[in-house]
Amino acid sequence: MRTSSLHKFAPALAVLLTLAPIVQADELTQVREQLHALEQKLLVLERKQEIKDEAAATAAPTTPKLTINDKGFTLASADAANSIKLRGLVQLDSRVFFNDNGILNNAFVLRRARIISEGTFAKNYTFQVVPEFGGSSVAIVDANLGIAVNKALQFKLGRFKSPVGLELLQSDSWTFFNERSIVTNLVPNRDLGIQASGEVLGGKLNYTVGVFGGVADAASTTNTDFDNEKDVVGRLWASPFKDTAGSPLQGLSFGISASFGREKTASGRTAGYKTDGQQTFFSYAATTIADGQSWRYSPQFDYRSGSFGLLGEYVVSTVNVRPSVTGKKAELQNKAFQLAAGYVLTGEDSSYAGVVPKTNFDFANGTWGAFEVAARYANLKIDDAAFPLYASAVSNADQATSYGLGLNWYLSKSVRLTFDLYQTKFDLAPGSPITSTNAVLRQDEKSFITRFQLSF
Amino acid sequence: MKIKSVLLSALALALAVGASAKSVELLNVSYDPTRELYVDFNQAFAAHWKATTGDDVTIKQSHGGSGKQARGVIDGLQADVVTLALAADVDALYDVAKLIPKDWQKRLPQNSTPYTSTIVFLVRKGNPKGIKDWDDLVKPGVSVITPNPKTSGGARWNYLAAWAYAKHKQGSDDAGKAFVSALYKNVPVLDSGARGSTTTFVQRGIGDVAISWENEAFLALKEFGADKFEIIVPSLSILAEPPVSVVDKVVKKKGTEAVAKAYLEYLYSPEGQDIAGRNFYRPRDAAAAAKYANVFPALKLVTIDEEFGGWAKAQKTHFADGGVFDQIYAK
């Protein structure tokens, strides 16, 4: 019975045993398919997230970018084609005069306090507005627009520095000394005009050519033109060895600038030429007017090699003047030159654009920033023919010779302390009395000017 | 006076030097899969331009979904030339922003389309799902990769090729609509451009079949190996004619009109056509077409004009906001 029962189920068992591997294989295939489907679902989810992230990354560049660093505050569009930049410059001076017989006040002076607004629109159009809150009155120092065609051709319109004086063109913040040399007395300062400039020959030659309203030596425009005449101003600046790595001449740049124009003024030619201590040592008589051609030329150079820097310029300024509207006309030629050198004691590179300290001053961490020593010799000679008809021989110097020694402490890229010792020797005009009526000229000017500067 | 003359001469010289310093830069805004084509072509054109004029020209490339790229140019991307996937995207430059003239397509031969392409299928080696023609793409369980027709020119060609197949097979636009509706139900992810879709299929391993530009499919085989993928040619596809145009307003502003025009004309030169063939685009030039004839399979191709009444109509009917694609995909 038992045997017959087994026989009865044997075929079914055989079928089951035969089918078992097939059923297992089907299940395996099913599981594999399910796994594949799940894997695909997972991959799709990951890919969707990836696409979402890519879209977000593409969209991100539309977000404006705010940058705050030691160059100022910049708000720029994502593509950097449009930006507005806010910078600042504050210079607080302490002026101490020695052996001056008590005629000059030792004083604190807010020399410069500027909020500098700059911007770019559509990549190629720029603007700059610089109000000055330092000194004795508020004024607009610079206000100009720029149009960049390409590197070789850029236009600037408005009020800005006339491109004649080398040291004048250097930023106030980074000159070797806290006051520019007496040579700057003979070049125009800010003027209204339009100029084209650019770099050619792979940046080895820079040119600037412009037409300006025309201002007197050391003067800035009052934002109005006082005659119908214009000055043409040009400058060529070459750095022929800039690409010769390792050459001792790599850091040599030199050039020449010039201005030419006609002027006819109704009042005094200049507010005066000033010493390093900012005292007036020469000015034309109040009745003297400019009438006729005026021109300047200035060969100049700048050399940098590692920590060492050397800057030199020579300026000849010629003007036609009359002692009064109907007085005799004369052509006067004043000349000046300077040679200034600096050496960064802490090893950083000397630069026309300022020293960047390797470390910032941080007493807690024992870092001290950068230290630079500087020396300068400068001379300015007035045309002897200026005396006494066009300028008083009793109250003016005929020549000033200046010596300077300085120490610059760069606490950071933005903060600088300068300690400068100046001595200016005066030669009195021919025919002048032994004792000048100008108390400033009765002795050498000896001054010690300390400046705390924040520039970003 | 002498100094004045010297300075004025210096001004004139300086301006002349500034003006004569010729180093031109062009921006070619193109669609997704043309990266490799234009890398080759730009190099050839720069050499040609230097030899012809002595001037240096640098061509920058921008790639993305064709519709998205057109939008970028309309929104201010300073493209000197556009080399997009389809005429409707170039038309938008006139319709929306008047950056080009209305008759832009008449300025160069063959309606400003220097090369053509078509739509094929890319499947995994061995074709595990047995894909042979369009009908296989709507079967349940088949995962299809194609980009978003709202942003990708290639995707629009894919969509229209599928529609044309169904229309030819069943004789009505209703059949076309039903077919693409079923097709997009099998699409798990929509990339914004054709290159993104290739990445999805080839690199991320998603899907069983990718509807692809022919050149993109060949490139996938070349780059990732014929041992991993194979191309399936459907019984019917569409003649894709990617157009090119100078962006008049931009080149006039930048002063690059002559070089931009020469750039596009050079696409029709023997060298330009050879580069197109080498990069798996079907050349227009008979000699180049003959040279690469064995590369491109023969298949029945319909045209956008015959099947859909031209791009303007197709765009409005199918891909504009609220068009057929929005209706079927929203469902």
mmCIF file with all atom_site columns, C-alpha atoms in Angstrom, chain A residues 12 112 169 173 187 297 436:
data_model
loop_
_atom_site.group_PDB
_atom_site.id
_atom_site.type_symbol
_atom_site.label_atom_id
_atom_site.label_alt_id
_atom_site.label_comp_id
_atom_site.label_asym_id
_atom_site.label_entity_id
_atom_site.label_seq_id
_atom_site.pdbx_PDB_ins_code
_atom_site.Cartn_x
_atom_site.Cartn_y
_atom_site.Cartn_z
_atom_site.occupancy
_atom_site.B_iso_or_equiv
_atom_site.pdbx_formal_charge
_atom_site.auth_seq_id
_atom_site.auth_comp_id
_atom_site.auth_asym_id
_atom_site.auth_atom_id
_atom_site.pdbx_PDB_model_num
ATOM 1 C CA . ALA A 1 12  ? 4.475  14.257  -9.601  1.00 0.00 ? 12  ALA A CA 1
ATOM 2 C CA . ARG A 1 112 ? 43.828 114.153 2.110   1.00 0.00 ? 112 ARG A CA 1
ATOM 3 C CA . LEU A 1 169 ? 51.104 110.573 -12.163 1.00 0.00 ? 169 LEU A CA 1
ATOM 4 C CA . SER A 1 173 ? 49.768 106.775 -1.635  1.00 0.00 ? 173 SER A CA 1
ATOM 5 C CA . VAL A 1 187 ? 53.884 120.495 -14.124 1.00 0.00 ? 187 VAL A CA 1
ATOM 6 C CA . TYR A 1 297 ? 58.892 119.034 -21.598 1.00 0.00 ? 297 TYR A CA 1
ATOM 7 C CA . SER A 1 436 ? 64.119 138.503 2.474   1.00 0.00 ? 436 SER A CA 1
#
